[in-house]
Amino acid sequence: MTSLLWLRQDLRLHDHPALTAAAHAGAVIPVYVLDDEAPGAWRMGGAQRWWLHHSLTPLSKSLKEKGSKLILRRGNAAEVLADLATETGAETIHAIRHYEPWWRKLEDALGDRLCLHDGNHLAPPEQVTTGSGGQYRIYSSFWKALQQQLPPDDPLPMPRSIPAPDTWPKSDRLADWNLLPTSPDWSGGFDWTPGEAAALAKVKSLDINDYDTARNMPSQEGSSRLSPHLHFGEVSPRTVWQATGRGDTTFRKELAWRDFTSGVIRALPRYGEENGRPAFDKLPWRTGAEARRDLKAWQQGRTGYPIVDAGMRQLWTTGWMHNRVRMITASFLIKHLLIDWREGERWFWDTLVDADYGNNAVNWQWVAGTGVDANMFGRIMAPLSQSAKFDAGDYIRQWVPELAGLADDVIHDPEGAGCRPRDYPAPLIGHREARERALAAGRKVR
């Protein structure tokens, strides 16, 4: 019997339940479908497309080493897979379950021929539910419930070989998909090595002994930098869990947060577009020419707030941003500039190599205070004091070279210290003024 293996955000051979099941049943035809139709507005962003190209290349090589082959097709995934099943005589389509709303619609469209497997979570969201069977909307309650189902099962081994069909269907050429930037090529600063081998090597070298502290220090390499590998499924969460042993609980809770956000978008599929708290539909976001100017300055890292500008320039250059700085830059856009969180979410979607629908939406709404589990809108991060508190001087020097010559005691706030260089912009707005404006807007929601 021949089966199709539908690959999406699970670009690996190790700990792949759908692959294991398909290989046990008979011949396997691995397929990746580039579907720019079904996601609609959530079509994969530019940075993700760069990663996808460089992830599919080693995956194709790994499959070849196992006696198999990666088939590439483009179009509506449900239609492409249905046609391919008819063409090859495949009776079953094996796949790992996904929770983004467009993937769920495609899964429904494939009907009974699709056999779904769990494999991208510590525990399937369907299993971690409230007493009434609903998804948890408060992370602390979710974490408490999830722990009752931990540790996860041991990862499945990589198959020694993959049964091949007698004949292979035609495949697109990856180069013809034009996933990589052309003119201008903005990916020159991307210092990543996508693919399963790189992901497993990173897991093997993990050091999380000081993670709880180091992850908050922008000038240190305290993050695992596993997020894009996890997003594209080049390594499974339970593989990472097993590798951490009895390590830092904070790190493991970050893995659990990914599971939590999948549960949120399972319950609220439009969470990336709609406020989790409808009362915030009344919040008077700034619009118009001045707001658009400020949004562009934020995107380009020209706000006059060094920690914010360093983060936004790191994002554009590398396709990634330090976790603590993500919160600071998001809070600045929402609270200081009073610009709709969805503008920032969309920018991150296009520029982050690890842009994930659930994570991105839940994190932005957490900062905005508009979500089901979120900070109060009135909690406004102070970027200048946050920069000093987390010792971001060297981080700023790396990404904002105009300030590289400033001393530690003034680099966080050169305007306030009276030593702002001429080639560095003045702050778009003062912190106190921004705070008062945000609080006034928040009062209108109440």
Short mmCIF file of C-alpha atoms in Angstrom, two decimals:
data_model
loop_
_atom_site.label_atom_id
_atom_site.label_comp_id
_atom_site.label_asym_id
_atom_site.label_seq_id
_atom_site.Cartn_x
_atom_site.Cartn_y
_atom_site.Cartn_z
CA MET A 1 0.00 0.00 0.00
CA THR A 2 1.21 3.50 -0.88
CA SER A 3 0.68 6.50 1.40
CA LEU A 4 1.34 10.21 1.06
CA LEU A 5 3.23 11.93 3.86
CA TRP A 6 2.04 15.55 4.01
CA LEU A 7 4.82 17.70 5.46
CA ARG A 8 4.15 21.18 6.82
CA GLN A 9 5.77 22.58 9.98
CA ASP A 10 7.34 19.19 10.74
CA LEU A 11 10.38 19.16 8.47
CA ARG A 12 12.27 16.31 10.13
CA LEU A 13 12.71 12.53 10.09
CA HIS A 14 13.45 12.04 13.80
CA ASP A 15 10.44 11.69 16.15
CA HIS A 16 7.92 11.97 13.31
CA PRO A 17 4.84 9.87 14.16
CA ALA A 18 3.21 10.41 10.76
CA LEU A 19 6.33 9.21 8.95
CA THR A 20 6.66 6.19 11.25
CA ALA A 21 3.02 5.19 10.67
CA ALA A 22 3.27 5.64 6.90
CA ALA A 23 6.49 3.63 6.67
CA HIS A 24 4.94 0.75 8.64
CA ALA A 25 2.01 0.65 6.21
CA GLY A 26 4.06 0.44 3.00
CA ALA A 27 5.54 2.77 0.41
CA VAL A 28 5.75 6.44 1.33
CA ILE A 29 5.66 9.53 -0.88
CA PRO A 30 6.76 12.59 1.16
CA VAL A 31 5.13 15.77 -0.13
CA TYR A 32 5.54 19.44 0.69
CA VAL A 33 2.89 21.73 -0.79
CA LEU A 34 3.59 25.45 -0.95
CA ASP A 35 0.09 26.79 -0.34
CA ASP A 36 -0.18 30.56 -0.64
CA GLU A 37 -3.95 30.40 -1.13
CA ALA A 38 -5.41 28.80 2.00
CA PRO A 39 -3.65 31.07 4.56
CA GLY A 40 -5.06 34.17 2.89
CA ALA A 41 -3.66 37.18 4.74
CA TRP A 42 -1.42 34.82 6.71
CA ARG A 43 0.62 33.81 3.67
CA MET A 44 4.13 32.94 4.83
CA GLY A 45 6.28 36.04 5.34
CA GLY A 46 9.57 36.84 3.65
CA ALA A 47 11.86 35.70 6.47
CA GLN A 48 9.98 32.41 6.85
CA ARG A 49 10.23 31.78 3.12
CA TRP A 50 14.00 32.22 3.33
CA TRP A 51 14.09 29.64 6.13
CA LEU A 52 11.79 27.26 4.28
CA HIS A 53 14.07 27.20 1.24
CA HIS A 54 17.11 26.40 3.36
CA SER A 55 15.20 23.78 5.39
CA LEU A 56 13.72 21.88 2.45
CA THR A 57 17.18 21.52 0.88
CA PRO A 58 18.73 19.37 3.67
CA LEU A 59 15.41 17.56 4.20
CA SER A 60 15.45 16.47 0.57
CA LYS A 61 19.01 15.23 1.02
CA SER A 62 18.12 13.31 4.20
CA LEU A 63 15.18 11.62 2.48
CA LYS A 64 17.41 10.63 -0.43
CA GLU A 65 19.84 9.01 2.01
CA LYS A 66 16.93 6.92 3.34
CA GLY A 67 16.00 5.72 -0.15
CA SER A 68 13.18 8.22 -0.52
CA LYS A 69 12.47 11.49 -2.27
CA LEU A 70 10.80 14.82 -1.47
CA ILE A 71 8.01 15.79 -3.87
CA LEU A 72 7.32 19.50 -4.16
CA ARG A 73 4.01 20.84 -5.40
CA ARG A 74 2.35 24.26 -5.32
CA GLY A 75 -1.30 25.29 -4.96
CA ASN A 76 -4.26 24.64 -2.68
CA ALA A 77 -2.94 21.85 -0.47
CA ALA A 78 -6.23 19.92 -0.22
CA GLU A 79 -6.68 19.91 -3.99
CA VAL A 80 -3.04 19.12 -4.72
CA LEU A 81 -2.97 16.21 -2.28
CA ALA A 82 -6.28 14.81 -3.51
CA ASP A 83 -5.01 14.90 -7.11
CA LEU A 84 -1.69 13.38 -6.09
CA ALA A 85 -3.42 10.56 -4.20
CA THR A 86 -5.45 9.73 -7.33
CA GLU A 87 -2.34 9.93 -9.53
CA THR A 88 -0.27 7.60 -7.33
CA GLY A 89 -3.01 5.32 -6.03
CA ALA A 90 -2.28 6.39 -2.46
CA GLU A 91 -5.08 5.30 -0.14
CA THR A 92 -4.05 7.34 2.90
CA ILE A 93 -2.49 10.72 3.59
CA HIS A 94 -0.51 10.75 6.85
CA ALA A 95 0.24 14.09 8.52
CA ILE A 96 0.99 15.66 11.89
CA ARG A 97 -1.92 17.66 13.25
CA HIS A 98 -1.68 21.46 13.09
CA TYR A 99 -3.80 24.13 14.77
CA GLU A 100 -3.56 27.25 12.62
CA PRO A 101 -7.06 27.94 11.26
CA TRP A 102 -6.09 27.49 7.60
CA TRP A 103 -4.45 24.12 8.28
CA ARG A 104 -7.53 22.92 10.15
CA LYS A 105 -9.76 23.88 7.21
CA LEU A 106 -7.51 21.98 4.82
CA GLU A 107 -7.51 18.96 7.14
CA ASP A 108 -11.31 19.00 7.15
CA ALA A 109 -11.38 19.27 3.36
CA LEU A 110 -9.29 16.11 2.97
CA GLY A 111 -11.86 14.10 4.93
CA ASP A 112 -11.49 10.43 5.73
CA ARG A 113 -8.45 9.85 3.56
CA LEU A 114 -6.37 11.96 5.99
CA CYS A 115 -4.83 10.19 8.99
CA LEU A 116 -3.63 12.74 11.58
CA HIS A 117 -0.99 12.13 14.24
CA ASP A 118 0.11 14.18 17.24
CA GLY A 119 3.77 15.12 17.25
CA ASN A 120 4.42 18.86 17.50
CA HIS A 121 3.48 19.35 21.16
CA LEU A 122 4.40 18.09 24.59
CA ALA A 123 0.76 16.98 24.85
CA PRO A 124 -2.03 17.47 22.30
CA PRO A 125 -4.17 20.55 23.10
CA GLU A 126 -7.26 18.33 22.98
CA GLN A 127 -5.93 16.46 25.99
CA VAL A 128 -5.14 19.49 28.15
CA THR A 129 -8.58 20.92 28.78
CA THR A 130 -10.66 22.39 31.58
CA GLY A 131 -13.21 20.40 33.55
CA SER A 132 -15.86 21.41 31.02
CA GLY A 133 -13.68 20.30 28.10
CA GLY A 134 -12.67 23.78 26.93
CA GLN A 135 -9.18 25.10 26.22
CA TYR A 136 -7.37 26.88 29.01
CA ARG A 137 -7.17 30.63 28.54
CA ILE A 138 -4.94 31.33 31.54
CA TYR A 139 -1.41 30.02 31.25
CA SER A 140 -0.84 29.29 34.94
CA SER A 141 -3.90 27.01 34.99
CA PHE A 142 -2.79 25.38 31.75
CA TRP A 143 0.71 24.72 33.08
CA LYS A 144 -0.71 23.09 36.21
CA ALA A 145 -2.92 20.80 34.10
CA LEU A 146 -0.17 20.01 31.59
CA GLN A 147 2.16 18.80 34.32
CA GLN A 148 -0.26 15.97 35.01
CA GLN A 149 0.58 14.62 31.53
CA LEU A 150 4.34 15.07 31.73
CA PRO A 151 6.91 13.90 30.97
CA PRO A 152 5.98 13.34 27.31
CA ASP A 153 6.56 10.02 25.59
CA ASP A 154 10.10 9.27 24.46
CA PRO A 155 10.92 10.54 20.96
CA LEU A 156 10.60 8.06 18.11
CA PRO A 157 13.84 7.04 16.37
CA MET A 158 14.67 8.15 12.87
CA PRO A 159 13.79 5.34 10.41
CA ARG A 160 16.74 3.44 8.96
CA SER A 161 15.07 3.47 5.55
CA ILE A 162 11.82 4.65 4.01
CA PRO A 163 9.94 2.33 1.62
CA ALA A 164 9.73 3.85 -1.84
CA PRO A 165 6.97 3.50 -4.46
CA ASP A 166 7.61 1.75 -7.77
CA THR A 167 7.35 5.07 -9.61
CA TRP A 168 7.67 8.63 -8.39
CA PRO A 169 5.33 11.48 -9.36
CA LYS A 170 6.77 14.64 -10.86
CA SER A 171 8.09 17.33 -8.54
CA ASP A 172 8.56 21.08 -8.82
CA ARG A 173 12.06 22.48 -8.61
CA LEU A 174 12.66 24.32 -5.35
CA ALA A 175 14.50 27.12 -7.15
CA ASP A 176 11.38 27.81 -9.24
CA TRP A 177 9.46 28.75 -6.10
CA ASN A 178 11.57 31.92 -5.72
CA LEU A 179 11.51 31.76 -1.93
CA LEU A 180 14.76 33.67 -1.54
CA PRO A 181 15.01 37.48 -1.78
CA THR A 182 16.46 38.78 -5.01
CA SER A 183 16.82 42.55 -5.36
CA PRO A 184 17.57 43.83 -2.84
CA ASP A 185 18.86 40.80 -0.95
CA TRP A 186 18.02 41.67 2.66
CA SER A 187 19.15 38.29 4.06
CA GLY A 188 22.89 39.02 4.19
CA GLY A 189 22.85 39.19 7.99
CA PHE A 190 20.95 35.93 8.51
CA ASP A 191 23.46 33.82 10.44
CA TRP A 192 21.25 30.74 10.69
CA THR A 193 21.71 27.14 9.59
CA PRO A 194 18.22 25.74 8.98
CA GLY A 195 17.53 22.01 8.91
CA GLU A 196 17.11 19.02 11.18
CA ALA A 197 20.81 18.30 11.64
CA ALA A 198 21.50 21.86 12.79
CA ALA A 199 18.49 21.75 15.13
CA LEU A 200 19.59 18.49 16.76
CA ALA A 201 23.14 19.81 17.14
CA LYS A 202 21.79 22.91 18.86
CA VAL A 203 19.72 20.77 21.21
CA LYS A 204 22.74 18.65 22.02
CA SER A 205 24.78 21.72 22.98
CA LEU A 206 22.02 23.33 25.08
CA ASP A 207 23.17 24.91 28.33
CA ILE A 208 20.22 26.16 30.36
CA ASN A 209 21.75 26.19 33.82
CA ASP A 210 21.48 29.99 34.04
CA TYR A 211 18.61 30.36 31.58
CA ASP A 212 16.20 32.13 33.95
CA THR A 213 18.62 35.05 34.33
CA ALA A 214 20.58 34.99 31.08
CA ARG A 215 17.53 34.98 28.80
CA ASN A 216 16.69 38.52 29.98
CA MET A 217 20.12 40.00 29.23
CA PRO A 218 20.26 41.28 25.62
CA SER A 219 24.06 41.61 25.65
CA GLN A 220 24.47 37.93 26.52
CA GLU A 221 23.85 34.85 24.38
CA GLY A 222 21.32 33.55 26.91
CA SER A 223 18.56 32.41 24.56
CA SER A 224 18.46 28.91 23.11
CA ARG A 225 17.75 30.26 19.59
CA LEU A 226 15.72 27.12 18.99
CA SER A 227 12.50 28.98 18.16
CA PRO A 228 12.72 28.82 14.32
CA HIS A 229 13.76 25.17 14.45
CA LEU A 230 10.74 24.42 16.64
CA HIS A 231 8.42 26.49 14.46
CA PHE A 232 9.38 24.60 11.32
CA GLY A 233 9.32 21.31 13.18
CA GLU A 234 12.96 20.49 12.50
CA VAL A 235 13.06 19.19 16.05
CA SER A 236 10.15 18.05 18.21
CA PRO A 237 9.28 19.59 21.60
CA ARG A 238 9.61 16.25 23.34
CA THR A 239 13.12 15.81 21.91
CA VAL A 240 14.04 19.17 23.44
CA TRP A 241 12.29 18.25 26.70
CA GLN A 242 14.22 15.00 26.98
CA ALA A 243 17.52 16.78 26.28
CA THR A 244 17.01 19.24 29.12
CA GLY A 245 16.94 16.50 31.77
CA ARG A 246 16.07 18.07 35.10
CA GLY A 247 17.21 21.45 33.91
CA ASP A 248 15.80 24.91 34.37
CA THR A 249 12.03 24.87 34.87
CA THR A 250 11.77 28.27 33.21
CA PHE A 251 13.05 26.84 29.94
CA ARG A 252 10.58 23.96 30.04
CA LYS A 253 7.76 26.39 30.75
CA GLU A 254 8.71 28.20 27.54
CA LEU A 255 8.18 24.94 25.67
CA ALA A 256 4.82 24.60 27.42
CA TRP A 257 3.91 28.16 26.38
CA ARG A 258 4.01 26.98 22.75
CA ASP A 259 1.45 24.30 23.61
CA PHE A 260 -0.68 26.89 25.41
CA THR A 261 -0.81 29.21 22.40
CA SER A 262 -1.93 26.32 20.17
CA GLY A 263 -4.83 25.76 22.54
CA VAL A 264 -5.75 29.44 22.39
CA ILE A 265 -5.95 29.53 18.59
CA ARG A 266 -7.80 26.21 18.59
CA ALA A 267 -10.49 27.86 20.73
CA LEU A 268 -10.22 31.30 19.10
CA PRO A 269 -9.11 30.83 15.46
CA ARG A 270 -9.24 34.57 14.71
CA TYR A 271 -7.02 35.50 17.63
CA GLY A 272 -4.41 36.92 15.25
CA GLU A 273 -6.96 39.43 13.95
CA GLU A 274 -9.41 40.11 16.78
CA ASN A 275 -9.01 41.37 20.34
CA GLY A 276 -9.35 38.58 22.86
CA ARG A 277 -11.30 41.05 24.98
CA PRO A 278 -13.99 42.71 22.80
CA ALA A 279 -14.04 45.80 25.06
CA PHE A 280 -10.75 46.81 23.44
CA ASP A 281 -12.51 47.23 20.11
CA LYS A 282 -13.33 50.69 21.50
CA LEU A 283 -9.71 51.67 22.13
CA PRO A 284 -8.85 54.79 20.10
CA TRP A 285 -5.70 53.74 18.27
CA ARG A 286 -3.77 56.47 16.47
CA THR A 287 -4.18 56.53 12.69
CA GLY A 288 -3.33 58.98 9.93
CA ALA A 289 -0.11 60.37 8.49
CA GLU A 290 1.65 61.05 11.79
CA ALA A 291 0.92 57.55 13.08
CA ARG A 292 2.16 56.04 9.82
CA ARG A 293 5.35 58.08 10.15
CA ASP A 294 5.87 56.79 13.69
CA LEU A 295 5.16 53.21 12.61
CA LYS A 296 7.82 53.47 9.90
CA ALA A 297 10.31 54.93 12.39
CA TRP A 298 9.61 51.97 14.71
CA GLN A 299 10.07 49.48 11.86
CA GLN A 300 13.38 51.06 10.87
CA GLY A 301 14.74 51.42 14.40
CA ARG A 302 14.66 55.22 14.38
CA THR A 303 12.49 55.98 17.43
CA GLY A 304 15.14 57.75 19.53
CA TYR A 305 14.91 55.04 22.21
CA PRO A 306 18.18 53.05 21.97
CA ILE A 307 16.94 49.69 23.28
CA VAL A 308 13.92 49.81 20.96
CA ASP A 309 16.02 50.78 17.95
CA ALA A 310 18.62 48.08 18.68
CA GLY A 311 15.91 45.44 18.76
CA MET A 312 14.22 46.55 15.56
CA ARG A 313 17.54 46.68 13.70
CA GLN A 314 18.51 43.25 15.00
CA LEU A 315 15.17 41.96 13.72
CA TRP A 316 15.64 43.39 10.23
CA THR A 317 19.24 42.25 9.96
CA THR A 318 18.99 38.73 11.40
CA GLY A 319 15.30 37.75 11.22
CA TRP A 320 15.22 37.34 15.01
CA MET A 321 15.05 39.47 18.15
CA HIS A 322 16.02 38.88 21.76
CA ASN A 323 13.00 37.81 23.84
CA ARG A 324 13.17 40.58 26.45
CA VAL A 325 13.59 43.16 23.70
CA ARG A 326 10.58 41.77 21.82
CA MET A 327 8.43 42.71 24.81
CA ILE A 328 10.01 46.16 25.07
CA THR A 329 9.61 46.97 21.37
CA ALA A 330 6.04 45.67 21.32
CA SER A 331 5.09 47.66 24.39
CA PHE A 332 6.65 50.78 22.86
CA LEU A 333 4.59 50.50 19.68
CA ILE A 334 1.36 49.86 21.55
CA LYS A 335 1.67 52.07 24.61
CA HIS A 336 4.14 54.83 23.66
CA LEU A 337 3.00 55.25 20.06
CA LEU A 338 -0.58 54.08 20.63
CA ILE A 339 -0.53 52.10 17.39
CA ASP A 340 -2.71 49.01 17.00
CA TRP A 341 -0.94 45.83 18.09
CA ARG A 342 -1.94 44.19 14.79
CA GLU A 343 0.44 46.51 12.92
CA GLY A 344 3.33 45.18 14.98
CA GLU A 345 2.12 41.61 14.72
CA ARG A 346 2.08 41.85 10.91
CA TRP A 347 5.59 43.34 10.84
CA PHE A 348 6.89 40.51 12.99
CA TRP A 349 5.06 38.02 10.77
CA ASP A 350 7.03 39.19 7.74
CA THR A 351 10.42 39.70 9.38
CA LEU A 352 10.78 36.91 11.96
CA VAL A 353 12.19 33.55 10.89
CA ASP A 354 10.29 32.04 13.83
CA ALA A 355 6.97 33.83 13.15
CA ASP A 356 4.29 31.51 14.50
CA TYR A 357 0.58 32.33 14.29
CA GLY A 358 -0.29 31.23 17.82
CA ASN A 359 2.84 32.49 19.55
CA ASN A 360 2.88 35.78 17.67
CA ALA A 361 -0.79 36.57 18.32
CA VAL A 362 -0.82 35.52 21.97
CA ASN A 363 2.40 37.37 22.75
CA TRP A 364 1.27 40.61 21.10
CA GLN A 365 -2.09 40.49 22.85
CA TRP A 366 -0.35 39.71 26.15
CA VAL A 367 1.69 42.89 25.87
CA ALA A 368 -1.26 44.91 24.57
CA GLY A 369 -3.55 43.84 27.39
CA THR A 370 -6.23 42.92 24.85
CA GLY A 371 -5.91 39.15 25.21
CA VAL A 372 -7.54 36.43 27.26
CA ASP A 373 -4.41 36.08 29.41
CA ALA A 374 -2.62 39.41 29.34
CA ASN A 375 -1.09 42.27 31.22
CA MET A 376 -3.36 45.18 32.15
CA PHE A 377 -3.34 47.83 29.44
CA GLY A 378 -2.15 50.28 32.05
CA ARG A 379 1.06 48.35 32.62
CA ILE A 380 3.50 50.30 30.47
CA MET A 381 7.09 49.14 30.16
CA ALA A 382 9.65 51.93 30.58
CA PRO A 383 12.21 51.25 27.81
CA LEU A 384 14.91 53.49 29.27
CA SER A 385 14.90 51.88 32.71
CA GLN A 386 14.45 48.39 31.22
CA SER A 387 17.56 48.98 29.12
CA ALA A 388 19.61 49.91 32.17
CA LYS A 389 18.11 47.19 34.37
CA PHE A 390 19.07 44.45 31.93
CA ASP A 391 22.48 45.92 31.09
CA ALA A 392 21.82 46.39 27.37
CA GLY A 393 24.76 48.72 26.69
CA ASP A 394 26.80 46.35 24.54
CA TYR A 395 23.65 45.20 22.74
CA ILE A 396 22.91 48.80 21.80
CA ARG A 397 26.50 49.37 20.66
CA GLN A 398 26.25 46.34 18.38
CA TRP A 399 23.02 47.34 16.64
CA VAL A 400 23.03 51.14 16.91
CA PRO A 401 26.58 52.10 15.88
CA GLU A 402 25.76 55.83 16.14
CA LEU A 403 25.82 55.30 19.92
CA ALA A 404 28.82 52.97 20.11
CA GLY A 405 31.07 55.59 21.67
CA LEU A 406 28.77 56.44 24.58
CA ALA A 407 29.53 55.32 28.13
CA ASP A 408 27.38 52.85 30.04
CA ASP A 409 25.81 55.54 32.22
CA VAL A 410 24.40 57.51 29.27
CA ILE A 411 23.91 55.07 26.41
CA HIS A 412 20.43 54.02 27.55
CA ASP A 413 19.13 57.60 27.40
CA PRO A 414 21.47 59.90 25.45
CA GLU A 415 18.71 62.51 25.05
CA GLY A 416 18.19 62.76 28.79
CA ALA A 417 21.96 62.89 29.37
CA GLY A 418 22.35 65.69 26.84
CA CYS A 419 24.79 63.77 24.64
CA ARG A 420 22.68 62.53 21.74
CA PRO A 421 24.79 62.33 18.56
CA ARG A 422 23.57 64.40 15.62
CA ASP A 423 23.06 61.35 13.43
CA TYR A 424 20.76 59.70 15.98
CA PRO A 425 17.10 60.79 16.06
CA ALA A 426 15.42 62.57 18.96
CA PRO A 427 12.76 60.50 20.78
CA LEU A 428 9.44 60.40 18.94
CA ILE A 429 7.71 61.16 22.23
CA GLY A 430 8.74 61.52 25.85
CA HIS A 431 8.08 58.63 28.20
CA ARG A 432 5.89 60.59 30.61
CA GLU A 433 3.83 62.13 27.80
CA ALA A 434 3.39 58.73 26.13
CA ARG A 435 2.35 57.11 29.39
CA GLU A 436 -0.31 59.74 30.09
CA ARG A 437 -1.68 59.44 26.55
CA ALA A 438 -1.88 55.65 26.79
CA LEU A 439 -3.59 55.72 30.17
CA ALA A 440 -6.15 58.21 28.84
CA ALA A 441 -6.89 55.88 25.92
CA GLY A 442 -7.20 52.95 28.30
CA ARG A 443 -9.76 54.80 30.40
CA LYS A 444 -12.02 55.07 27.35
CA VAL A 445 -12.09 51.30 27.11
CA ARG A 446 -13.33 50.94 30.70
#
